[in-house]
Amino acid sequence: MISFIIRRLISGVILLVVICALAYSLLFFNGSSIARNILGDQATPEQVALKEQQLGLDQPLPVRFFHWATGALTGDLGRSWFGTLTVSDALVTRVPVTLTLVIVSIVLVAVFATILGTAAAIKRGWVDRLVQVGAIVGDAIPGFVLAIALVTIFAVQLKLFPAVSSISPGAGIDAWVASLTLPVVAIVLNYVTASAQQIRSAVIVQRERDFVRTLRSRGLGEREILLKHVLRGAAPAGLTVLSLQFVGLLGGAVIIERIFAIPGIGQLAVDATVNGDIPIVMGVVLYTVVIVIIVNLLVDLANGWLNPKVRTS
């Protein structure tokens, strides 16, 4: 298991370096003068040249990336080019908001998808048809349409929830629950049926395997077979789907955060990209990739624990 973890960590570090290098190169790819954008059109060439020198933009791209990477290793991600905040200070209030939104959503998706998928695989009939139709509807309706509908009905017309997020670093739990309820509901409704469909298929496959027939012939009850053997065998498929949805949610959170005005890293990334605030954008990229690597590592460990063959593959 230790060698399995070490291999995953090494591949994660390589992935982190490659993505950061690629993102850093693409941010400077358009060739526009960042210093000119910061100072405005009224700046003189001398002022622009001085600004480029202050920001290190007069150095070759590989040298700039090396300085950024060595600073990131020590926890120094630089300072915003359009404000006084350091990148770490800008992220420290945004990352918990997005992670809360994504983690709460994915946990609820996992719970409801497991219940629905298992029920559809066992009961079949109308439950099965409901899950399959729900999966098609969930794929057909974009998440932002669902989010706008929820805001219109429950925030604007019924006034049960705030239309604009009131989350702030010092906000109480009530403000967090009120602000995150509609976004979480929009995400869960959009994702749960697709996950349930995958879990349903995995449970059906497991229930038809030879070892399950053997267990039945030995007199084990269906509930014991389901809880101890079938769900364990179906878990890797469910975990893989949920991990992919988690990664998709980190990117899709930009839209949800925009609709509900949630101050997460999605909004921060959009604002920084529009302004050309490269230190902030790179900080968001770094945090996002690290979170994705950690989630994938945890999923790999869980799959390795559930299925020892994965550890040797």
PDB file of C-alpha atoms in Angstrom, residues 19-304:
ATOM      1  CA  ILE A  19      -0.452  22.059 -15.356  1.00  0.00           C
ATOM      2  CA  CYS A  20       1.047  25.068 -13.571  1.00  0.00           C
ATOM      3  CA  ALA A  21       3.736  25.477 -16.269  1.00  0.00           C
ATOM      4  CA  LEU A  22       1.143  25.178 -19.022  1.00  0.00           C
ATOM      5  CA  ALA A  23      -1.239  27.635 -17.337  1.00  0.00           C
ATOM      6  CA  TYR A  24       1.583  30.128 -16.703  1.00  0.00           C
ATOM      7  CA  SER A  25       2.651  29.997 -20.349  1.00  0.00           C
ATOM      8  CA  LEU A  26      -0.897  30.414 -21.661  1.00  0.00           C
ATOM      9  CA  LEU A  27      -1.525  33.461 -19.457  1.00  0.00           C
ATOM     10  CA  PHE A  28       1.306  35.293 -21.215  1.00  0.00           C
ATOM     11  CA  PHE A  29       0.473  33.886 -24.640  1.00  0.00           C
ATOM     12  CA  ASN A  30      -1.634  36.774 -26.023  1.00  0.00           C
ATOM     13  CA  GLY A  31       1.374  39.099 -26.071  1.00  0.00           C
ATOM     14  CA  SER A  32      -0.498  42.159 -24.753  1.00  0.00           C
ATOM     15  CA  SER A  33       1.333  44.510 -22.437  1.00  0.00           C
ATOM     16  CA  ILE A  34       0.288  43.659 -18.904  1.00  0.00           C
ATOM     17  CA  ALA A  35       2.009  46.742 -17.514  1.00  0.00           C
ATOM     18  CA  ARG A  36       0.105  48.923 -19.998  1.00  0.00           C
ATOM     19  CA  ASN A  37      -3.178  47.311 -18.936  1.00  0.00           C
ATOM     20  CA  ILE A  38      -2.391  47.991 -15.283  1.00  0.00           C
ATOM     21  CA  LEU A  39      -1.303  51.632 -15.755  1.00  0.00           C
ATOM     22  CA  GLY A  40      -3.839  52.540 -18.440  1.00  0.00           C
ATOM     23  CA  ASP A  41      -3.507  54.208 -21.826  1.00  0.00           C
ATOM     24  CA  GLN A  42      -2.267  57.474 -20.354  1.00  0.00           C
ATOM     25  CA  ALA A  43       0.965  55.959 -19.039  1.00  0.00           C
ATOM     26  CA  THR A  44       4.184  56.948 -20.726  1.00  0.00           C
ATOM     27  CA  PRO A  45       6.578  54.347 -22.198  1.00  0.00           C
ATOM     28  CA  GLU A  46       9.007  55.058 -19.365  1.00  0.00           C
ATOM     29  CA  GLN A  47       6.319  54.344 -16.755  1.00  0.00           C
ATOM     30  CA  VAL A  48       5.368  51.132 -18.557  1.00  0.00           C
ATOM     31  CA  ALA A  49       8.989  50.011 -18.705  1.00  0.00           C
ATOM     32  CA  LEU A  50       9.451  50.764 -14.997  1.00  0.00           C
ATOM     33  CA  LYS A  51       6.289  48.796 -14.144  1.00  0.00           C
ATOM     34  CA  GLU A  52       7.474  45.822 -16.197  1.00  0.00           C
ATOM     35  CA  GLN A  53      10.756  45.908 -14.313  1.00  0.00           C
ATOM     36  CA  GLN A  54       8.952  46.062 -10.948  1.00  0.00           C
ATOM     37  CA  LEU A  55       6.774  43.055 -11.856  1.00  0.00           C
ATOM     38  CA  GLY A  56       9.666  41.114 -13.354  1.00  0.00           C
ATOM     39  CA  LEU A  57       8.054  41.110 -16.778  1.00  0.00           C
ATOM     40  CA  ASP A  58      11.314  42.121 -18.429  1.00  0.00           C
ATOM     41  CA  GLN A  59      12.741  38.682 -17.658  1.00  0.00           C
ATOM     42  CA  PRO A  60      12.346  35.573 -19.891  1.00  0.00           C
ATOM     43  CA  LEU A  61       9.226  33.488 -19.298  1.00  0.00           C
ATOM     44  CA  PRO A  62      11.086  30.412 -17.919  1.00  0.00           C
ATOM     45  CA  VAL A  63      12.892  32.609 -15.401  1.00  0.00           C
ATOM     46  CA  ARG A  64       9.605  34.175 -14.281  1.00  0.00           C
ATOM     47  CA  PHE A  65       8.001  30.749 -13.852  1.00  0.00           C
ATOM     48  CA  PHE A  66      11.012  29.508 -11.908  1.00  0.00           C
ATOM     49  CA  HIS A  67      10.752  32.448  -9.491  1.00  0.00           C
ATOM     50  CA  TRP A  68       6.996  31.883  -9.122  1.00  0.00           C
ATOM     51  CA  ALA A  69       7.432  28.135  -8.548  1.00  0.00           C
ATOM     52  CA  THR A  70      10.206  28.550  -5.948  1.00  0.00           C
ATOM     53  CA  GLY A  71       8.067  31.136  -4.158  1.00  0.00           C
ATOM     54  CA  ALA A  72       5.062  28.768  -4.226  1.00  0.00           C
ATOM     55  CA  LEU A  73       7.187  26.049  -2.610  1.00  0.00           C
ATOM     56  CA  THR A  74       7.730  28.346   0.379  1.00  0.00           C
ATOM     57  CA  GLY A  75       4.077  29.426   0.489  1.00  0.00           C
ATOM     58  CA  ASP A  76       4.695  32.804  -1.148  1.00  0.00           C
ATOM     59  CA  LEU A  77       2.324  33.138  -4.119  1.00  0.00           C
ATOM     60  CA  GLY A  78       3.035  36.804  -4.633  1.00  0.00           C
ATOM     61  CA  ARG A  79       0.790  39.832  -4.407  1.00  0.00           C
ATOM     62  CA  SER A  80      -2.177  40.937  -6.495  1.00  0.00           C
ATOM     63  CA  TRP A  81      -1.192  43.346  -9.257  1.00  0.00           C
ATOM     64  CA  PHE A  82      -4.411  45.307  -8.794  1.00  0.00           C
ATOM     65  CA  GLY A  83      -4.622  45.580  -5.010  1.00  0.00           C
ATOM     66  CA  THR A  84      -2.721  45.398  -1.766  1.00  0.00           C
ATOM     67  CA  LEU A  85      -3.731  41.850  -0.816  1.00  0.00           C
ATOM     68  CA  THR A  86      -1.330  38.955  -1.072  1.00  0.00           C
ATOM     69  CA  VAL A  87      -2.584  36.001  -3.134  1.00  0.00           C
ATOM     70  CA  SER A  88      -2.755  33.849   0.000  1.00  0.00           C
ATOM     71  CA  ASP A  89      -4.919  36.442   1.783  1.00  0.00           C
ATOM     72  CA  ALA A  90      -7.216  36.672  -1.249  1.00  0.00           C
ATOM     73  CA  LEU A  91      -7.635  32.905  -1.374  1.00  0.00           C
ATOM     74  CA  VAL A  92      -7.958  32.154   2.316  1.00  0.00           C
ATOM     75  CA  THR A  93     -11.484  33.617   2.498  1.00  0.00           C
ATOM     76  CA  ARG A  94     -12.599  32.212  -0.877  1.00  0.00           C
ATOM     77  CA  VAL A  95     -11.437  28.596  -0.817  1.00  0.00           C
ATOM     78  CA  PRO A  96     -13.521  27.554   2.258  1.00  0.00           C
ATOM     79  CA  VAL A  97     -16.666  28.954   0.629  1.00  0.00           C
ATOM     80  CA  THR A  98     -16.219  26.974  -2.588  1.00  0.00           C
ATOM     81  CA  LEU A  99     -15.081  23.826  -0.789  1.00  0.00           C
ATOM     82  CA  THR A 100     -18.118  23.980   1.521  1.00  0.00           C
ATOM     83  CA  LEU A 101     -20.422  24.322  -1.468  1.00  0.00           C
ATOM     84  CA  VAL A 102     -18.768  21.475  -3.394  1.00  0.00           C
ATOM     85  CA  ILE A 103     -18.239  19.051  -0.486  1.00  0.00           C
ATOM     86  CA  VAL A 104     -21.768  19.427   0.924  1.00  0.00           C
ATOM     87  CA  SER A 105     -23.185  18.978  -2.590  1.00  0.00           C
ATOM     88  CA  ILE A 106     -21.110  15.913  -3.447  1.00  0.00           C
ATOM     89  CA  VAL A 107     -21.866  14.218  -0.087  1.00  0.00           C
ATOM     90  CA  LEU A 108     -25.612  14.701  -0.626  1.00  0.00           C
ATOM     91  CA  VAL A 109     -25.264  13.478  -4.228  1.00  0.00           C
ATOM     92  CA  ALA A 110     -23.449  10.359  -2.968  1.00  0.00           C
ATOM     93  CA  VAL A 111     -26.109   9.585  -0.351  1.00  0.00           C
ATOM     94  CA  PHE A 112     -29.158  10.117  -2.579  1.00  0.00           C
ATOM     95  CA  ALA A 113     -27.539   8.503  -5.641  1.00  0.00           C
ATOM     96  CA  THR A 114     -26.652   5.376  -3.639  1.00  0.00           C
ATOM     97  CA  ILE A 115     -30.194   5.089  -2.292  1.00  0.00           C
ATOM     98  CA  LEU A 116     -31.841   5.715  -5.674  1.00  0.00           C
ATOM     99  CA  GLY A 117     -29.394   3.579  -7.684  1.00  0.00           C
ATOM    100  CA  THR A 118     -29.615   0.644  -5.285  1.00  0.00           C
ATOM    101  CA  ALA A 119     -33.419   0.857  -5.130  1.00  0.00           C
ATOM    102  CA  ALA A 120     -33.617   0.971  -8.939  1.00  0.00           C
ATOM    103  CA  ALA A 121     -31.349  -2.086  -9.268  1.00  0.00           C
ATOM    104  CA  ILE A 122     -33.298  -4.125  -6.722  1.00  0.00           C
ATOM    105  CA  LYS A 123     -36.895  -2.988  -7.151  1.00  0.00           C
ATOM    106  CA  ARG A 124     -36.722  -2.331 -10.908  1.00  0.00           C
ATOM    107  CA  GLY A 125     -40.174  -1.393 -12.278  1.00  0.00           C
ATOM    108  CA  TRP A 126     -41.268   2.236 -11.902  1.00  0.00           C
ATOM    109  CA  VAL A 127     -38.342   3.100  -9.612  1.00  0.00           C
ATOM    110  CA  ASP A 128     -35.901   1.984 -12.299  1.00  0.00           C
ATOM    111  CA  ARG A 129     -37.762   3.914 -15.002  1.00  0.00           C
ATOM    112  CA  LEU A 130     -37.855   7.014 -12.773  1.00  0.00           C
ATOM    113  CA  VAL A 131     -34.066   6.954 -12.276  1.00  0.00           C
ATOM    114  CA  GLN A 132     -33.409   6.458 -15.989  1.00  0.00           C
ATOM    115  CA  VAL A 133     -35.771   9.256 -17.010  1.00  0.00           C
ATOM    116  CA  GLY A 134     -34.270  11.461 -14.281  1.00  0.00           C
ATOM    117  CA  ALA A 135     -30.766  10.817 -15.651  1.00  0.00           C
ATOM    118  CA  ILE A 136     -31.865  11.957 -19.113  1.00  0.00           C
ATOM    119  CA  VAL A 137     -33.624  15.041 -17.740  1.00  0.00           C
ATOM    120  CA  GLY A 138     -30.650  15.870 -15.520  1.00  0.00           C
ATOM    121  CA  ASP A 139     -28.315  15.748 -18.536  1.00  0.00           C
ATOM    122  CA  ALA A 140     -30.711  17.772 -20.687  1.00  0.00           C
ATOM    123  CA  ILE A 141     -31.260  20.661 -18.244  1.00  0.00           C
ATOM    124  CA  PRO A 142     -28.152  22.810 -17.701  1.00  0.00           C
ATOM    125  CA  GLY A 143     -27.294  23.530 -14.094  1.00  0.00           C
ATOM    126  CA  PHE A 144     -27.507  27.299 -14.527  1.00  0.00           C
ATOM    127  CA  VAL A 145     -31.098  27.025 -15.836  1.00  0.00           C
ATOM    128  CA  LEU A 146     -32.047  25.043 -12.747  1.00  0.00           C
ATOM    129  CA  ALA A 147     -30.269  27.556 -10.529  1.00  0.00           C
ATOM    130  CA  ILE A 148     -32.072  30.514 -12.111  1.00  0.00           C
ATOM    131  CA  ALA A 149     -35.417  28.736 -11.740  1.00  0.00           C
ATOM    132  CA  LEU A 150     -34.743  28.106  -8.035  1.00  0.00           C
ATOM    133  CA  VAL A 151     -33.776  31.745  -7.474  1.00  0.00           C
ATOM    134  CA  THR A 152     -36.890  32.968  -9.272  1.00  0.00           C
ATOM    135  CA  ILE A 153     -39.268  30.694  -7.334  1.00  0.00           C
ATOM    136  CA  PHE A 154     -37.793  30.392  -3.843  1.00  0.00           C
ATOM    137  CA  ALA A 155     -35.859  33.665  -3.510  1.00  0.00           C
ATOM    138  CA  VAL A 156     -37.704  36.252  -5.622  1.00  0.00           C
ATOM    139  CA  GLN A 157     -41.331  35.051  -5.466  1.00  0.00           C
ATOM    140  CA  LEU A 158     -41.576  33.094  -2.196  1.00  0.00           C
ATOM    141  CA  LYS A 159     -38.724  34.957  -0.446  1.00  0.00           C
ATOM    142  CA  LEU A 160     -37.734  31.844   1.517  1.00  0.00           C
ATOM    143  CA  PHE A 161     -34.017  32.207   0.789  1.00  0.00           C
ATOM    144  CA  PRO A 162     -31.729  35.156  -0.056  1.00  0.00           C
ATOM    145  CA  ALA A 163     -31.268  35.809  -3.771  1.00  0.00           C
ATOM    146  CA  VAL A 164     -27.759  37.131  -3.076  1.00  0.00           C
ATOM    147  CA  SER A 165     -25.292  35.364  -0.817  1.00  0.00           C
ATOM    148  CA  SER A 166     -24.619  36.912   2.580  1.00  0.00           C
ATOM    149  CA  ILE A 167     -21.570  34.751   3.287  1.00  0.00           C
ATOM    150  CA  SER A 168     -18.619  36.591   4.754  1.00  0.00           C
ATOM    151  CA  PRO A 169     -15.620  35.470   6.837  1.00  0.00           C
ATOM    152  CA  GLY A 170     -17.407  36.414  10.076  1.00  0.00           C
ATOM    153  CA  ALA A 171     -20.877  35.252   9.098  1.00  0.00           C
ATOM    154  CA  GLY A 172     -22.679  32.803  11.350  1.00  0.00           C
ATOM    155  CA  ILE A 173     -23.823  29.313  10.485  1.00  0.00           C
ATOM    156  CA  ASP A 174     -27.346  30.611   9.758  1.00  0.00           C
ATOM    157  CA  ALA A 175     -26.046  32.868   6.981  1.00  0.00           C
ATOM    158  CA  TRP A 176     -24.035  30.006   5.468  1.00  0.00           C
ATOM    159  CA  VAL A 177     -26.996  27.614   5.527  1.00  0.00           C
ATOM    160  CA  ALA A 178     -29.391  30.201   4.068  1.00  0.00           C
ATOM    161  CA  SER A 179     -26.930  31.224   1.339  1.00  0.00           C
ATOM    162  CA  LEU A 180     -25.852  27.722   0.326  1.00  0.00           C
ATOM    163  CA  THR A 181     -29.221  25.944   0.382  1.00  0.00           C
ATOM    164  CA  LEU A 182     -30.390  26.912  -3.114  1.00  0.00           C
ATOM    165  CA  PRO A 183     -26.974  26.419  -4.792  1.00  0.00           C
ATOM    166  CA  VAL A 184     -26.603  23.005  -3.162  1.00  0.00           C
ATOM    167  CA  VAL A 185     -30.136  22.000  -4.204  1.00  0.00           C
ATOM    168  CA  ALA A 186     -29.423  23.096  -7.798  1.00  0.00           C
ATOM    169  CA  ILE A 187     -26.222  21.025  -7.922  1.00  0.00           C
ATOM    170  CA  VAL A 188     -27.745  17.949  -6.264  1.00  0.00           C
ATOM    171  CA  LEU A 189     -30.776  17.916  -8.570  1.00  0.00           C
ATOM    172  CA  ASN A 190     -28.495  18.263 -11.579  1.00  0.00           C
ATOM    173  CA  TYR A 191     -26.042  15.509 -10.598  1.00  0.00           C
ATOM    174  CA  VAL A 192     -27.868  12.947  -8.489  1.00  0.00           C
ATOM    175  CA  THR A 193     -29.753  11.040 -11.181  1.00  0.00           C
ATOM    176  CA  ALA A 194     -26.687  10.624 -13.403  1.00  0.00           C
ATOM    177  CA  SER A 195     -24.750   9.164 -10.454  1.00  0.00           C
ATOM    178  CA  ALA A 196     -27.710   6.980  -9.496  1.00  0.00           C
ATOM    179  CA  GLN A 197     -27.748   5.577 -13.026  1.00  0.00           C
ATOM    180  CA  GLN A 198     -24.069   4.561 -12.740  1.00  0.00           C
ATOM    181  CA  ILE A 199     -24.559   3.002  -9.307  1.00  0.00           C
ATOM    182  CA  ARG A 200     -27.666   1.172 -10.536  1.00  0.00           C
ATOM    183  CA  SER A 201     -25.691  -0.429 -13.372  1.00  0.00           C
ATOM    184  CA  ALA A 202     -22.834  -1.401 -11.051  1.00  0.00           C
ATOM    185  CA  VAL A 203     -25.211  -2.961  -8.496  1.00  0.00           C
ATOM    186  CA  ILE A 204     -26.985  -4.976 -11.204  1.00  0.00           C
ATOM    187  CA  VAL A 205     -23.646  -6.313 -12.478  1.00  0.00           C
ATOM    188  CA  GLN A 206     -22.546  -7.268  -8.970  1.00  0.00           C
ATOM    189  CA  ARG A 207     -25.854  -8.986  -8.137  1.00  0.00           C
ATOM    190  CA  GLU A 208     -25.518 -11.209 -11.227  1.00  0.00           C
ATOM    191  CA  ARG A 209     -21.993 -12.389 -10.464  1.00  0.00           C
ATOM    192  CA  ASP A 210     -21.279 -16.009  -9.570  1.00  0.00           C
ATOM    193  CA  PHE A 211     -20.086 -15.371  -6.025  1.00  0.00           C
ATOM    194  CA  VAL A 212     -23.405 -13.699  -5.186  1.00  0.00           C
ATOM    195  CA  ARG A 213     -25.299 -16.769  -6.425  1.00  0.00           C
ATOM    196  CA  THR A 214     -23.010 -18.891  -4.265  1.00  0.00           C
ATOM    197  CA  LEU A 215     -23.740 -16.743  -1.217  1.00  0.00           C
ATOM    198  CA  ARG A 216     -27.482 -17.048  -1.869  1.00  0.00           C
ATOM    199  CA  SER A 217     -27.158 -20.852  -2.169  1.00  0.00           C
ATOM    200  CA  ARG A 218     -25.476 -20.895   1.243  1.00  0.00           C
ATOM    201  CA  GLY A 219     -28.513 -19.214   2.754  1.00  0.00           C
ATOM    202  CA  LEU A 220     -27.251 -15.658   3.290  1.00  0.00           C
ATOM    203  CA  GLY A 221     -30.008 -13.065   3.335  1.00  0.00           C
ATOM    204  CA  GLU A 222     -30.384 -10.535   0.540  1.00  0.00           C
ATOM    205  CA  ARG A 223     -29.798  -7.605   2.900  1.00  0.00           C
ATOM    206  CA  GLU A 224     -26.505  -9.067   4.171  1.00  0.00           C
ATOM    207  CA  ILE A 225     -25.353  -9.860   0.641  1.00  0.00           C
ATOM    208  CA  LEU A 226     -26.250  -6.342  -0.481  1.00  0.00           C
ATOM    209  CA  LEU A 227     -24.581  -4.469   2.372  1.00  0.00           C
ATOM    210  CA  LYS A 228     -21.449  -6.630   2.737  1.00  0.00           C
ATOM    211  CA  HIS A 229     -20.702  -7.729  -0.808  1.00  0.00           C
ATOM    212  CA  VAL A 230     -22.734  -6.093  -3.589  1.00  0.00           C
ATOM    213  CA  LEU A 231     -22.329  -2.458  -2.498  1.00  0.00           C
ATOM    214  CA  ARG A 232     -18.626  -3.016  -1.814  1.00  0.00           C
ATOM    215  CA  GLY A 233     -18.163  -4.371  -5.334  1.00  0.00           C
ATOM    216  CA  ALA A 234     -20.174  -1.505  -6.839  1.00  0.00           C
ATOM    217  CA  ALA A 235     -18.401   1.178  -4.789  1.00  0.00           C
ATOM    218  CA  PRO A 236     -15.393   1.714  -7.162  1.00  0.00           C
ATOM    219  CA  ALA A 237     -17.709   2.651 -10.038  1.00  0.00           C
ATOM    220  CA  GLY A 238     -19.631   5.039  -7.801  1.00  0.00           C
ATOM    221  CA  LEU A 239     -16.457   6.588  -6.386  1.00  0.00           C
ATOM    222  CA  THR A 240     -15.052   7.172  -9.864  1.00  0.00           C
ATOM    223  CA  VAL A 241     -18.212   8.947 -10.999  1.00  0.00           C
ATOM    224  CA  LEU A 242     -18.353  11.070  -7.848  1.00  0.00           C
ATOM    225  CA  SER A 243     -14.684  12.061  -8.161  1.00  0.00           C
ATOM    226  CA  LEU A 244     -15.266  13.162 -11.759  1.00  0.00           C
ATOM    227  CA  GLN A 245     -18.307  15.127 -10.624  1.00  0.00           C
ATOM    228  CA  PHE A 246     -16.255  16.720  -7.837  1.00  0.00           C
ATOM    229  CA  VAL A 247     -13.679  17.926 -10.367  1.00  0.00           C
ATOM    230  CA  GLY A 248     -16.462  19.135 -12.657  1.00  0.00           C
ATOM    231  CA  LEU A 249     -18.084  20.981  -9.775  1.00  0.00           C
ATOM    232  CA  LEU A 250     -14.881  22.888  -9.017  1.00  0.00           C
ATOM    233  CA  GLY A 251     -14.996  24.258 -12.566  1.00  0.00           C
ATOM    234  CA  GLY A 252     -18.777  24.542 -12.716  1.00  0.00           C
ATOM    235  CA  ALA A 253     -18.841  26.434  -9.416  1.00  0.00           C
ATOM    236  CA  VAL A 254     -17.937  29.537 -11.412  1.00  0.00           C
ATOM    237  CA  ILE A 255     -21.444  29.647 -12.902  1.00  0.00           C
ATOM    238  CA  ILE A 256     -23.254  28.773  -9.678  1.00  0.00           C
ATOM    239  CA  GLU A 257     -21.243  31.341  -7.740  1.00  0.00           C
ATOM    240  CA  ARG A 258     -22.018  33.981 -10.358  1.00  0.00           C
ATOM    241  CA  ILE A 259     -25.771  33.314 -10.236  1.00  0.00           C
ATOM    242  CA  PHE A 260     -25.973  33.343  -6.423  1.00  0.00           C
ATOM    243  CA  ALA A 261     -23.215  35.986  -5.926  1.00  0.00           C
ATOM    244  CA  ILE A 262     -21.268  33.580  -3.724  1.00  0.00           C
ATOM    245  CA  PRO A 263     -17.771  34.921  -2.912  1.00  0.00           C
ATOM    246  CA  GLY A 264     -15.863  31.742  -3.824  1.00  0.00           C
ATOM    247  CA  ILE A 265     -12.758  31.063  -5.896  1.00  0.00           C
ATOM    248  CA  GLY A 266     -14.890  30.867  -9.055  1.00  0.00           C
ATOM    249  CA  GLN A 267     -15.817  34.536  -8.884  1.00  0.00           C
ATOM    250  CA  LEU A 268     -12.270  35.425  -7.847  1.00  0.00           C
ATOM    251  CA  ALA A 269     -10.860  33.557 -10.858  1.00  0.00           C
ATOM    252  CA  VAL A 270     -13.223  35.265 -13.299  1.00  0.00           C
ATOM    253  CA  ASP A 271     -12.509  38.753 -11.939  1.00  0.00           C
ATOM    254  CA  ALA A 272      -8.745  38.124 -11.911  1.00  0.00           C
ATOM    255  CA  THR A 273      -8.779  36.745 -15.462  1.00  0.00           C
ATOM    256  CA  VAL A 274     -10.739  39.730 -16.788  1.00  0.00           C
ATOM    257  CA  ASN A 275      -8.311  42.151 -15.103  1.00  0.00           C
ATOM    258  CA  GLY A 276      -5.207  40.179 -16.111  1.00  0.00           C
ATOM    259  CA  ASP A 277      -4.230  39.664 -12.469  1.00  0.00           C
ATOM    260  CA  ILE A 278      -1.917  36.725 -13.164  1.00  0.00           C
ATOM    261  CA  PRO A 279      -0.705  36.083  -9.574  1.00  0.00           C
ATOM    262  CA  ILE A 280      -4.317  35.616  -8.436  1.00  0.00           C
ATOM    263  CA  VAL A 281      -5.124  33.372 -11.431  1.00  0.00           C
ATOM    264  CA  MET A 282      -2.062  31.205 -10.772  1.00  0.00           C
ATOM    265  CA  GLY A 283      -2.998  30.961  -7.094  1.00  0.00           C
ATOM    266  CA  VAL A 284      -6.468  29.712  -8.057  1.00  0.00           C
ATOM    267  CA  VAL A 285      -4.956  27.221 -10.531  1.00  0.00           C
ATOM    268  CA  LEU A 286      -2.503  25.922  -7.924  1.00  0.00           C
ATOM    269  CA  TYR A 287      -5.150  25.480  -5.208  1.00  0.00           C
ATOM    270  CA  THR A 288      -7.602  23.860  -7.618  1.00  0.00           C
ATOM    271  CA  VAL A 289      -5.058  21.360  -8.946  1.00  0.00           C
ATOM    272  CA  VAL A 290      -3.902  20.484  -5.416  1.00  0.00           C
ATOM    273  CA  ILE A 291      -7.513  19.851  -4.359  1.00  0.00           C
ATOM    274  CA  VAL A 292      -8.138  17.685  -7.434  1.00  0.00           C
ATOM    275  CA  ILE A 293      -4.946  15.677  -6.793  1.00  0.00           C
ATOM    276  CA  ILE A 294      -5.925  15.115  -3.142  1.00  0.00           C
ATOM    277  CA  VAL A 295      -9.434  13.980  -4.125  1.00  0.00           C
ATOM    278  CA  ASN A 296      -8.087  11.607  -6.777  1.00  0.00           C
ATOM    279  CA  LEU A 297      -5.558  10.223  -4.287  1.00  0.00           C
ATOM    280  CA  LEU A 298      -8.296   9.579  -1.732  1.00  0.00           C
ATOM    281  CA  VAL A 299     -10.441   7.875  -4.386  1.00  0.00           C
ATOM    282  CA  ASP A 300      -7.483   5.732  -5.495  1.00  0.00           C
ATOM    283  CA  LEU A 301      -6.811   4.740  -1.884  1.00  0.00           C
ATOM    284  CA  ALA A 302     -10.463   3.864  -1.365  1.00  0.00           C
ATOM    285  CA  ASN A 303     -10.507   1.820  -4.579  1.00  0.00           C
ATOM    286  CA  GLY A 304      -7.246   0.152  -3.568  1.00  0.00           C
TER     287      GLY A 304
END
